[in-house]
Amino acid sequence: MEKTNRSLKFEETFKNPGKEFRGTPFWSWNTKLCADCLEEQIAQFKEMGMGGFYMHTRVGLDTEYMGKEYMDCVKKAVEIAKEKDLYSCLYDEDRWPSGYGGGKVTSRQEYRSRNLLITPYKKGTKTYTHRSTDSMASASPQGNGRFLAAYYVRLHADGTLASYMRCEENAAEKPGYQIWYVYLEIAHDSPWFNDQSYVDSLNPEAIRYFLDVTHEEYKKAVGEEFGKTIPSIFTDEPQFGRKRCLGTADSKEEVMLPYTEDFAESYKAAYGEDLLDHIPEVLWELPEEGVSRYRYWYHDHVTERFAKAYSEQVGSWCQENGIRLAGHMMEEPTLQSQTQALGEVMRSLRGFSLPGIDMLCDAREYTTAKQAESICHQYGKDGVVSELYGVTNWDFDFRRHKLQGDWQAALGITHRVHHLNWMSMGGEAKRDYPAAIGFQSPWYKEYGLIETHFARVNTALRRGKPVVKIGVIHPVESCWLLFGPNQQTGQKRQELDQRFADVTEWLLFNNQDFDYISESLLPEEWNGHTVGEMEYKAVIVPGCLTLRQTTLTILEEMKKAGTKIIFMGKPPRYIDASLSTAGEQFADTCTRIEYSKQDLLEELEPYRLLEMRFYGEKHLKKPNHKKNWNGERTEKYIYQMRREGEGRWLFIANGRAQDHPDLILPDDVKIELAGQWKVTELDTMTGKIGGKKAEIQGNKTILYHRFYSHDSLLLYLEPEKKEGKTREEILPQEVFAEKETYALAEQQGWRAKDLFESQVEIERKEPNVLMLDMPKYCFDGETLEGPEEILRADNKIRTRLHLSLRRAALAQPWTQKKEEKTHKILLQYKIVCRNVIEDASLGLEIADSAKILLDGMEIPKRETGYFVDPCIRTVALPTLQEGVHELMLEVDFTRKVNLEVVYLLGTFSVCVEGSSAILEQERKTFFWGSLTEQGMPFYGGNVIYKTELVLETGKYMLEVSKFRAPLLKVKVDGKEVGEIFKSPYRVAFEIEHTGKHEIEIISFGNRVNTFGAVHDCDEQEIYFDPNAWRTTQDGWSYEYQLKKTGILKAPILWKKHEK
C-alpha cells in the first residue's frame, strides 16, 4: 500500500508484485485473544498471497476492546507483520458502524445519537415497546423526548400542505387541523452497540471524543509504525439516523429525522431561517407541485454537519498523524439510500485518503464504485479501497472472485479488503456473513492464484493518471426535493434513481468512461480550467430538477472554455431549490437531447477513446442455434485507461454477472482505439508479457480479442512512431484461432475423446462428516422435548432464561459479566449405523465442559485434534456397532455458552433421508456427478478424482466444464500441470511416451453443506447474514436443503493431431 516502487524494473514488479499491490483482508478478531496465537494466522496471510491484514473486531470478541490485553495483541500483530514484511492495518471500531467506540463514547449521554420525532401523538399518550436492535443507526421512537415545537397542520384534499402554524405543546384542538408535535429524542440502549447506542455523528465534539478513545490510543501503542507497517486505518459505515418519509400524506405515522443539539442554531446561521418554523414543509408536499427550500436546506445542512463532524475531522487527524483514512460510507448506491443515511456520499468521501466502497452479495453497484472513483480522480487520492466478497456464502468460487474483482478494478478499485478471514469460527462467529476465506476453507493455500492476478493488475493501474473526458453532474440534490410522502413522491424518486442507474450503465457499457461531479464540492474544485485534477471535454446534466447557482455559473464558464454541455431531458426548473428560468435559458445555449441512450452516445462520439463490438456469430450450444451479433456493441465490457508519459495503460473487464457458468461461450470482439498505437499484452494470470497483433487504420488502432466468461485484458499502448505507415492487415480468424473453441478445434487439428468411464476412484482428504443438529433437549432435569434444530432449541432455552437471543444483534462477550449460576442442559442425539464404524470421533465446541455419554456410558475425553477450526475439538469415540446409538451431552449452560451443531467424523458413507441422516458402509464406487448424493452430503473437504488412461504421445487438453468447487487442480503422472477454475475450463499437457498414465483432479471443497444454512428453503437467497440460519414459516425446512458438490460432468480429453 506504499507508493509504487519505481526503482524496480516494471517487468520484475509485474511478474512478482510486492506487498503494496496485494490485498489486505479483514482479519476478524472474534474470540478470546491470545498474543501467542497470532503468528500462525499471520503466516497464513503470506501463504495466501496477501499483502497484510486489517485487525477488525467482529461478533464474538471476548477480550476487552481497546483494553490492555487487546492492545498487547495489536502491538504483537504489528511486530510479527513487520518481521514477515506484511502490512498490519487498523480498524477503528468494535464491529460497525464506526463512531461509538465500542460503547465508550456513547456511555456519555451528551454524545448519543439524536433524532427528531415528528408525531401526531402528544407525549404520554402513546406506549412504545419496539426498539431497534440492528447494526445500523436506525432510531426507534421512545416517547420520552424533549419538546421542541408543535404545529397546527391542514392539508388539501390531494394531500398537499394547505397551511400550518406553530403552537404550544398543550394547545387545544382546532377544527380542520391536526396537531403535530416535534420532540428531540436521544438514542436508546441497543445490544448491537454493547448496550449503549450509536454516536451523534452530527456533533464534532462527539467525534473528537471518538478520536480520543480510539485513534489516540492506537497512536500511543503503535504510532511509531504509522505510515510504515501500519499504512491505514479503516472506518466502516459511518452514518446518521435514517431519514424517513410519511407513507401517505394523511397518515398518522411517526417520522424520525437526524438532528443534534445545536442544529437549529447552525441552520439559522447558514440560511437565516429558523428550521423549527418550517418542519411541516420537510414532511409534506407543497401545492401545485411546488418545492420547499426549507426541505432542501434541511437535507443540505444535515449532509454538511455530518461530513464536517465525521469524515473531515477523522480524515484531518489521520493526515496530521501520518496514517491514511480508508473505508466506506453507508448505503451509497442510490440517490434515495444515500439521502436517507448520508445526505450525499461524495461530500463525505472527500475526507478520505483512500475513499472506498463495500460490495456485498456479489452485487454490481456501478454507481457506488463510480462515486468513490470520481473523488479519487478529482482530488488525486492514493486509490480506492473496496471491502469485497462479503455475504456470498461458502460456495462462492474462484471464478466469481475473479469476476467481482475484475469489474471493480476497471472502475478504479486499487486496494482490496477481502471480507472475511475469521480468527475463530466459535459460536455465532461461524454465521458472521460468510464465507471465511482463511484456513477454515480448504482452498485457502491456493488463493495466491487470484491475489497475484490482481496484484499484477495493480502494478499497471496505480501508475500514471486517469484518462476521462466526460463529467456527469450528480443528481442527488434533486432527490432531496422529492423526499415527501411516499404516495406522492415515491414513484418520482424511483424514476430519478432509475435514470441515475441508466445513465451510469449507458456510459460504462458503451465504453464512455466518466466521473460524477458533486455540486457541493464543485466550487472548491473548479480552478477555471479543471475540476480538481480532471479536465472534462463534455459535461452532462442528467435531468436534474434543481442546480446550485454555483454549478450554473461554473457550467457557463466551462462552456465558454470549449466544454460541451449536454442537458438530458427537461432542464432544471429550480436554482438552489427556488423557481427560476435561468436553467432553461442556459440549456437553450447548450446541447439539449431527450433522455435517450442513443442520443447521448451520439453526442459523446467525438470524445470516444475505445469501442468494443462483437465480431462474427455466437454459438449458443444448441443445434443450429447461432446469434449474429456481428457489429453490435458488446454492452458487457468496461474499462479503465491511464496515461503515463506518452503511453497508456488499458484494462478491460467483464462488468456483468455470469449467466451460464457451465458453458464455454466466448465473445469474439473487435476493439477500436483512438490513436495509433503499438500494443503489448500483459498476461495477469501468468506474468508473461508479449506483443499483440494490431492494425492501424487512419487514426485508429484495431485489434481482435476472444474473451471467455471470466477473462480480463491488460494492455500497454505505446505511440506508433512510424507516421504514415499502415500496419499489415490482420485476419480476425487468425487471432481467434489462437485460443481453441469447439467451433474451431477441428480446424486446428484437435479431437475430443470421451475416454473417462462413468465410474471413478475418489479419495477424501478429510474424514467424512455426519451433521448432528436436531437433538432432543431438556432443561434442568425436565422432560425431554424435541427433536429440535439446535439453534431453535438454543432460542427456546434463552427465552426461558430471559436472555437475549443469539441473532444478528447481540452485545459482545467482553461486555458481559461472568455468571455464577448455571443451568443443566441435556442434548440427546440418535445415531443410526447400518454397519460398524471403527474410527469415529466427535467434533464439538464444548468439548472441554460437556459430559459425553454414548449409550449411557461416559466417554473419556481423549482429544485427537480439531475439525476445521481449533474451536471444534475432536474427541475419540469407541467403535460404533451396527444399530441405533444414543449420544448424550450434559452442558452447564450460561449466557456465554454456545449450543452448536455437533459433527460425527470417520470412515463411512452418509445417507440423507429427509430430516434424518444414517451411517452406512464407506462407498467403494463413485460416479461423475454430485458427491452430495454419493455418501458425502455434509462433507466440505478436498477430494481427489483418480483415473488411469492409455494415452499416445502428443499434446492434450483436459476439459472439465461443469463442477461445483472453488477450483480444480490437475496432475498427470504425479506432476502438477495446471488449475481449472474459469472458462474455457481447460489445462494443457504433453505426453512423452505411449502407455498408461494416471490423471488426478483435485477438487477443492467448500463448507456450504457443513456450516451453511442447510434448513433455508430459499434457493435464491443472496443475503447470508446470521438470520439466514434462522428462517421461519415457508422459509424453513427440517429436511436438509443441500447443494451439489464436486465434478458434475465427466471430463473431456482433447488430443492435438498434427497435419
PDB file of N, CA and C in Angstrom, residues 507-571:
ATOM      1  N   LEU A 507     -23.273   4.746 -20.202  1.00  0.00           N
ATOM      2  CA  LEU A 507     -21.931   5.240 -20.470  1.00  0.00           C
ATOM      3  C   LEU A 507     -20.891   4.135 -20.276  1.00  0.00           C
ATOM      4  N   LEU A 508     -20.931   3.466 -19.137  1.00  0.00           N
ATOM      5  CA  LEU A 508     -19.902   2.470 -18.837  1.00  0.00           C
ATOM      6  C   LEU A 508     -19.887   1.346 -19.865  1.00  0.00           C
ATOM      7  N   PHE A 509     -21.050   0.802 -20.179  1.00  0.00           N
ATOM      8  CA  PHE A 509     -21.092  -0.389 -21.024  1.00  0.00           C
ATOM      9  C   PHE A 509     -21.083  -0.066 -22.513  1.00  0.00           C
ATOM     10  N   ASN A 510     -21.083   1.213 -22.825  1.00  0.00           N
ATOM     11  CA  ASN A 510     -20.820   1.626 -24.196  1.00  0.00           C
ATOM     12  C   ASN A 510     -19.462   2.302 -24.297  1.00  0.00           C
ATOM     13  N   ASN A 511     -18.623   2.027 -23.295  1.00  0.00           N
ATOM     14  CA  ASN A 511     -17.201   2.391 -23.307  1.00  0.00           C
ATOM     15  C   ASN A 511     -16.969   3.893 -23.411  1.00  0.00           C
ATOM     16  N   GLN A 512     -17.765   4.654 -22.644  1.00  0.00           N
ATOM     17  CA  GLN A 512     -17.530   6.085 -22.482  1.00  0.00           C
ATOM     18  C   GLN A 512     -17.344   6.324 -20.985  1.00  0.00           C
ATOM     19  N   ASP A 513     -16.098   6.287 -20.546  1.00  0.00           N
ATOM     20  CA  ASP A 513     -15.817   6.435 -19.118  1.00  0.00           C
ATOM     21  C   ASP A 513     -16.120   7.864 -18.677  1.00  0.00           C
ATOM     22  N   PHE A 514     -16.458   8.022 -17.408  1.00  0.00           N
ATOM     23  CA  PHE A 514     -16.871   9.340 -16.923  1.00  0.00           C
ATOM     24  C   PHE A 514     -16.610   9.439 -15.421  1.00  0.00           C
ATOM     25  N   ASP A 515     -16.738  10.650 -14.904  1.00  0.00           N
ATOM     26  CA  ASP A 515     -16.718  10.921 -13.467  1.00  0.00           C
ATOM     27  C   ASP A 515     -18.001  11.644 -13.084  1.00  0.00           C
ATOM     28  N   TYR A 516     -18.476  11.378 -11.879  1.00  0.00           N
ATOM     29  CA  TYR A 516     -19.534  12.211 -11.312  1.00  0.00           C
ATOM     30  C   TYR A 516     -18.918  13.520 -10.803  1.00  0.00           C
ATOM     31  N   ILE A 517     -19.696  14.577 -10.847  1.00  0.00           N
ATOM     32  CA  ILE A 517     -19.277  15.871 -10.307  1.00  0.00           C
ATOM     33  C   ILE A 517     -20.265  16.249  -9.205  1.00  0.00           C
ATOM     34  N   SER A 518     -19.770  16.389  -8.002  1.00  0.00           N
ATOM     35  CA  SER A 518     -20.602  16.782  -6.864  1.00  0.00           C
ATOM     36  C   SER A 518     -20.820  18.288  -6.898  1.00  0.00           C
ATOM     37  N   GLU A 519     -22.071  18.701  -6.850  1.00  0.00           N
ATOM     38  CA  GLU A 519     -22.359  20.138  -6.853  1.00  0.00           C
ATOM     39  C   GLU A 519     -21.794  20.840  -5.624  1.00  0.00           C
ATOM     40  N   SER A 520     -21.858  20.176  -4.477  1.00  0.00           N
ATOM     41  CA  SER A 520     -21.389  20.828  -3.248  1.00  0.00           C
ATOM     42  C   SER A 520     -19.882  21.016  -3.242  1.00  0.00           C
ATOM     43  N   LEU A 521     -19.161  20.133  -3.945  1.00  0.00           N
ATOM     44  CA  LEU A 521     -17.705  20.205  -3.965  1.00  0.00           C
ATOM     45  C   LEU A 521     -17.170  20.978  -5.170  1.00  0.00           C
ATOM     46  N   LEU A 522     -18.009  21.184  -6.161  1.00  0.00           N
ATOM     47  CA  LEU A 522     -17.538  21.793  -7.400  1.00  0.00           C
ATOM     48  C   LEU A 522     -16.894  23.168  -7.193  1.00  0.00           C
ATOM     49  N   PRO A 523     -17.454  24.072  -6.385  1.00  0.00           N
ATOM     50  CA  PRO A 523     -16.813  25.388  -6.237  1.00  0.00           C
ATOM     51  C   PRO A 523     -15.387  25.325  -5.721  1.00  0.00           C
ATOM     52  N   GLU A 524     -15.090  24.386  -4.814  1.00  0.00           N
ATOM     53  CA  GLU A 524     -13.727  24.296  -4.284  1.00  0.00           C
ATOM     54  C   GLU A 524     -12.799  23.576  -5.258  1.00  0.00           C
ATOM     55  N   GLU A 525     -13.360  22.769  -6.157  1.00  0.00           N
ATOM     56  CA  GLU A 525     -12.537  22.015  -7.109  1.00  0.00           C
ATOM     57  C   GLU A 525     -12.260  22.797  -8.395  1.00  0.00           C
ATOM     58  N   TRP A 526     -13.149  23.695  -8.759  1.00  0.00           N
ATOM     59  CA  TRP A 526     -13.036  24.378 -10.044  1.00  0.00           C
ATOM     60  C   TRP A 526     -11.975  25.470  -9.976  1.00  0.00           C
ATOM     61  N   ASN A 527     -11.046  25.430 -10.890  1.00  0.00           N
ATOM     62  CA  ASN A 527      -9.986  26.445 -10.920  1.00  0.00           C
ATOM     63  C   ASN A 527     -10.000  27.269 -12.205  1.00  0.00           C
ATOM     64  N   GLY A 528     -11.143  27.237 -12.876  1.00  0.00           N
ATOM     65  CA  GLY A 528     -11.253  27.960 -14.126  1.00  0.00           C
ATOM     66  C   GLY A 528     -10.884  27.138 -15.335  1.00  0.00           C
ATOM     67  N   HIS A 529     -10.332  25.952 -15.092  1.00  0.00           N
ATOM     68  CA  HIS A 529      -9.905  25.106 -16.214  1.00  0.00           C
ATOM     69  C   HIS A 529     -10.214  23.633 -15.954  1.00  0.00           C
ATOM     70  N   THR A 530      -9.992  23.172 -14.726  1.00  0.00           N
ATOM     71  CA  THR A 530     -10.197  21.765 -14.389  1.00  0.00           C
ATOM     72  C   THR A 530     -11.077  21.640 -13.149  1.00  0.00           C
ATOM     73  N   VAL A 531     -11.671  20.451 -13.000  1.00  0.00           N
ATOM     74  CA  VAL A 531     -12.397  20.090 -11.777  1.00  0.00           C
ATOM     75  C   VAL A 531     -11.434  19.273 -10.940  1.00  0.00           C
ATOM     76  N   GLY A 532     -10.799  19.940  -9.983  1.00  0.00           N
ATOM     77  CA  GLY A 532      -9.716  19.288  -9.272  1.00  0.00           C
ATOM     78  C   GLY A 532      -8.607  18.963 -10.247  1.00  0.00           C
ATOM     79  N   GLU A 533      -8.241  17.686 -10.330  1.00  0.00           N
ATOM     80  CA  GLU A 533      -7.173  17.264 -11.235  1.00  0.00           C
ATOM     81  C   GLU A 533      -7.687  16.787 -12.586  1.00  0.00           C
ATOM     82  N   MET A 534      -9.003  16.922 -12.833  1.00  0.00           N
ATOM     83  CA  MET A 534      -9.591  16.363 -14.050  1.00  0.00           C
ATOM     84  C   MET A 534     -10.094  17.469 -14.974  1.00  0.00           C
ATOM     85  N   GLU A 535      -9.844  17.276 -16.264  1.00  0.00           N
ATOM     86  CA  GLU A 535     -10.339  18.188 -17.288  1.00  0.00           C
ATOM     87  C   GLU A 535     -11.328  17.433 -18.165  1.00  0.00           C
ATOM     88  N   TYR A 536     -12.551  17.933 -18.219  1.00  0.00           N
ATOM     89  CA  TYR A 536     -13.604  17.245 -18.955  1.00  0.00           C
ATOM     90  C   TYR A 536     -13.918  17.987 -20.254  1.00  0.00           C
ATOM     91  N   LYS A 537     -14.044  17.229 -21.334  1.00  0.00           N
ATOM     92  CA  LYS A 537     -14.390  17.790 -22.630  1.00  0.00           C
ATOM     93  C   LYS A 537     -15.899  17.922 -22.805  1.00  0.00           C
ATOM     94  N   ALA A 538     -16.645  17.134 -22.030  1.00  0.00           N
ATOM     95  CA  ALA A 538     -18.105  17.193 -22.086  1.00  0.00           C
ATOM     96  C   ALA A 538     -18.646  16.979 -20.671  1.00  0.00           C
ATOM     97  N   VAL A 539     -19.700  17.717 -20.340  1.00  0.00           N
ATOM     98  CA  VAL A 539     -20.354  17.569 -19.037  1.00  0.00           C
ATOM     99  C   VAL A 539     -21.844  17.387 -19.273  1.00  0.00           C
ATOM    100  N   ILE A 540     -22.417  16.391 -18.612  1.00  0.00           N
ATOM    101  CA  ILE A 540     -23.823  16.027 -18.785  1.00  0.00           C
ATOM    102  C   ILE A 540     -24.617  16.477 -17.567  1.00  0.00           C
ATOM    103  N   VAL A 541     -25.747  17.119 -17.804  1.00  0.00           N
ATOM    104  CA  VAL A 541     -26.708  17.446 -16.751  1.00  0.00           C
ATOM    105  C   VAL A 541     -27.875  16.483 -16.939  1.00  0.00           C
ATOM    106  N   PRO A 542     -27.966  15.428 -16.090  1.00  0.00           N
ATOM    107  CA  PRO A 542     -28.881  14.300 -16.384  1.00  0.00           C
ATOM    108  C   PRO A 542     -30.287  14.487 -15.802  1.00  0.00           C
ATOM    109  N   GLY A 543     -31.030  15.453 -16.320  1.00  0.00           N
ATOM    110  CA  GLY A 543     -32.410  15.605 -15.880  1.00  0.00           C
ATOM    111  C   GLY A 543     -32.555  16.082 -14.460  1.00  0.00           C
ATOM    112  N   CYS A 544     -31.642  16.917 -13.994  1.00  0.00           N
ATOM    113  CA  CYS A 544     -31.713  17.437 -12.625  1.00  0.00           C
ATOM    114  C   CYS A 544     -32.923  18.362 -12.473  1.00  0.00           C
ATOM    115  N   LEU A 545     -33.606  18.275 -11.335  1.00  0.00           N
ATOM    116  CA  LEU A 545     -34.722  19.168 -11.049  1.00  0.00           C
ATOM    117  C   LEU A 545     -34.236  20.530 -10.578  1.00  0.00           C
ATOM    118  N   THR A 546     -33.108  20.508  -9.871  1.00  0.00           N
ATOM    119  CA  THR A 546     -32.533  21.745  -9.357  1.00  0.00           C
ATOM    120  C   THR A 546     -31.031  21.715  -9.550  1.00  0.00           C
ATOM    121  N   LEU A 547     -30.446  22.874  -9.743  1.00  0.00           N
ATOM    122  CA  LEU A 547     -28.997  23.044  -9.728  1.00  0.00           C
ATOM    123  C   LEU A 547     -28.658  24.162  -8.762  1.00  0.00           C
ATOM    124  N   ARG A 548     -27.441  24.126  -8.272  1.00  0.00           N
ATOM    125  CA  ARG A 548     -26.955  25.257  -7.487  1.00  0.00           C
ATOM    126  C   ARG A 548     -26.588  26.406  -8.427  1.00  0.00           C
ATOM    127  N   GLN A 549     -26.699  27.614  -7.921  1.00  0.00           N
ATOM    128  CA  GLN A 549     -26.261  28.750  -8.716  1.00  0.00           C
ATOM    129  C   GLN A 549     -24.772  28.648  -9.015  1.00  0.00           C
ATOM    130  N   THR A 550     -24.014  28.132  -8.037  1.00  0.00           N
ATOM    131  CA  THR A 550     -22.573  27.969  -8.278  1.00  0.00           C
ATOM    132  C   THR A 550     -22.316  26.990  -9.415  1.00  0.00           C
ATOM    133  N   THR A 551     -23.124  25.922  -9.493  1.00  0.00           N
ATOM    134  CA  THR A 551     -22.975  24.957 -10.584  1.00  0.00           C
ATOM    135  C   THR A 551     -23.282  25.607 -11.924  1.00  0.00           C
ATOM    136  N   LEU A 552     -24.377  26.356 -11.968  1.00  0.00           N
ATOM    137  CA  LEU A 552     -24.769  27.007 -13.214  1.00  0.00           C
ATOM    138  C   LEU A 552     -23.685  27.968 -13.690  1.00  0.00           C
ATOM    139  N   THR A 553     -23.139  28.733 -12.761  1.00  0.00           N
ATOM    140  CA  THR A 553     -22.090  29.691 -13.113  1.00  0.00           C
ATOM    141  C   THR A 553     -20.866  28.981 -13.675  1.00  0.00           C
ATOM    142  N   ILE A 554     -20.463  27.871 -13.038  1.00  0.00           N
ATOM    143  CA  ILE A 554     -19.271  27.142 -13.489  1.00  0.00           C
ATOM    144  C   ILE A 554     -19.528  26.461 -14.825  1.00  0.00           C
ATOM    145  N   LEU A 555     -20.745  25.940 -15.036  1.00  0.00           N
ATOM    146  CA  LEU A 555     -21.071  25.353 -16.334  1.00  0.00           C
ATOM    147  C   LEU A 555     -20.978  26.402 -17.435  1.00  0.00           C
ATOM    148  N   GLU A 556     -21.403  27.614 -17.139  1.00  0.00           N
ATOM    149  CA  GLU A 556     -21.289  28.691 -18.119  1.00  0.00           C
ATOM    150  C   GLU A 556     -19.817  28.969 -18.441  1.00  0.00           C
ATOM    151  N   GLU A 557     -18.978  28.956 -17.402  1.00  0.00           N
ATOM    152  CA  GLU A 557     -17.543  29.163 -17.620  1.00  0.00           C
ATOM    153  C   GLU A 557     -16.942  28.014 -18.431  1.00  0.00           C
ATOM    154  N   MET A 558     -17.356  26.794 -18.111  1.00  0.00           N
ATOM    155  CA  MET A 558     -16.868  25.641 -18.884  1.00  0.00           C
ATOM    156  C   MET A 558     -17.230  25.775 -20.345  1.00  0.00           C
ATOM    157  N   LYS A 559     -18.469  26.161 -20.609  1.00  0.00           N
ATOM    158  CA  LYS A 559     -18.926  26.284 -21.995  1.00  0.00           C
ATOM    159  C   LYS A 559     -18.098  27.323 -22.753  1.00  0.00           C
ATOM    160  N   LYS A 560     -17.826  28.446 -22.109  1.00  0.00           N
ATOM    161  CA  LYS A 560     -17.012  29.477 -22.739  1.00  0.00           C
ATOM    162  C   LYS A 560     -15.612  28.962 -23.050  1.00  0.00           C
ATOM    163  N   ALA A 561     -15.114  28.029 -22.190  1.00  0.00           N
ATOM    164  CA  ALA A 561     -13.764  27.476 -22.398  1.00  0.00           C
ATOM    165  C   ALA A 561     -13.748  26.349 -23.417  1.00  0.00           C
ATOM    166  N   GLY A 562     -14.927  25.985 -23.969  1.00  0.00           N
ATOM    167  CA  GLY A 562     -14.970  24.969 -25.019  1.00  0.00           C
ATOM    168  C   GLY A 562     -15.524  23.628 -24.604  1.00  0.00           C
ATOM    169  N   THR A 563     -15.921  23.472 -23.367  1.00  0.00           N
ATOM    170  CA  THR A 563     -16.517  22.212 -22.924  1.00  0.00           C
ATOM    171  C   THR A 563     -17.936  22.096 -23.471  1.00  0.00           C
ATOM    172  N   LYS A 564     -18.273  20.916 -23.946  1.00  0.00           N
ATOM    173  CA  LYS A 564     -19.628  20.676 -24.431  1.00  0.00           C
ATOM    174  C   LYS A 564     -20.538  20.369 -23.248  1.00  0.00           C
ATOM    175  N   ILE A 565     -21.609  21.125 -23.096  1.00  0.00           N
ATOM    176  CA  ILE A 565     -22.566  20.914 -22.008  1.00  0.00           C
ATOM    177  C   ILE A 565     -23.817  20.292 -22.611  1.00  0.00           C
ATOM    178  N   ILE A 566     -24.223  19.146 -22.078  1.00  0.00           N
ATOM    179  CA  ILE A 566     -25.357  18.391 -22.608  1.00  0.00           C
ATOM    180  C   ILE A 566     -26.442  18.305 -21.536  1.00  0.00           C
ATOM    181  N   PHE A 567     -27.629  18.819 -21.844  1.00  0.00           N
ATOM    182  CA  PHE A 567     -28.780  18.689 -20.948  1.00  0.00           C
ATOM    183  C   PHE A 567     -29.644  17.539 -21.449  1.00  0.00           C
ATOM    184  N   MET A 568     -29.844  16.539 -20.594  1.00  0.00           N
ATOM    185  CA  MET A 568     -30.706  15.412 -20.931  1.00  0.00           C
ATOM    186  C   MET A 568     -32.093  15.658 -20.350  1.00  0.00           C
ATOM    187  N   GLY A 569     -33.127  15.436 -21.171  1.00  0.00           N
ATOM    188  CA  GLY A 569     -34.478  15.619 -20.674  1.00  0.00           C
ATOM    189  C   GLY A 569     -34.765  17.078 -20.379  1.00  0.00           C
ATOM    190  N   LYS A 570     -35.644  17.299 -19.416  1.00  0.00           N
ATOM    191  CA  LYS A 570     -36.030  18.664 -19.077  1.00  0.00           C
ATOM    192  C   LYS A 570     -34.905  19.362 -18.310  1.00  0.00           C
ATOM    193  N   PRO A 571     -34.657  20.633 -18.611  1.00  0.00           N
ATOM    194  CA  PRO A 571     -33.658  21.375 -17.828  1.00  0.00           C
ATOM    195  C   PRO A 571     -34.215  21.681 -16.438  1.00  0.00           C
TER     196      PRO A 571
END
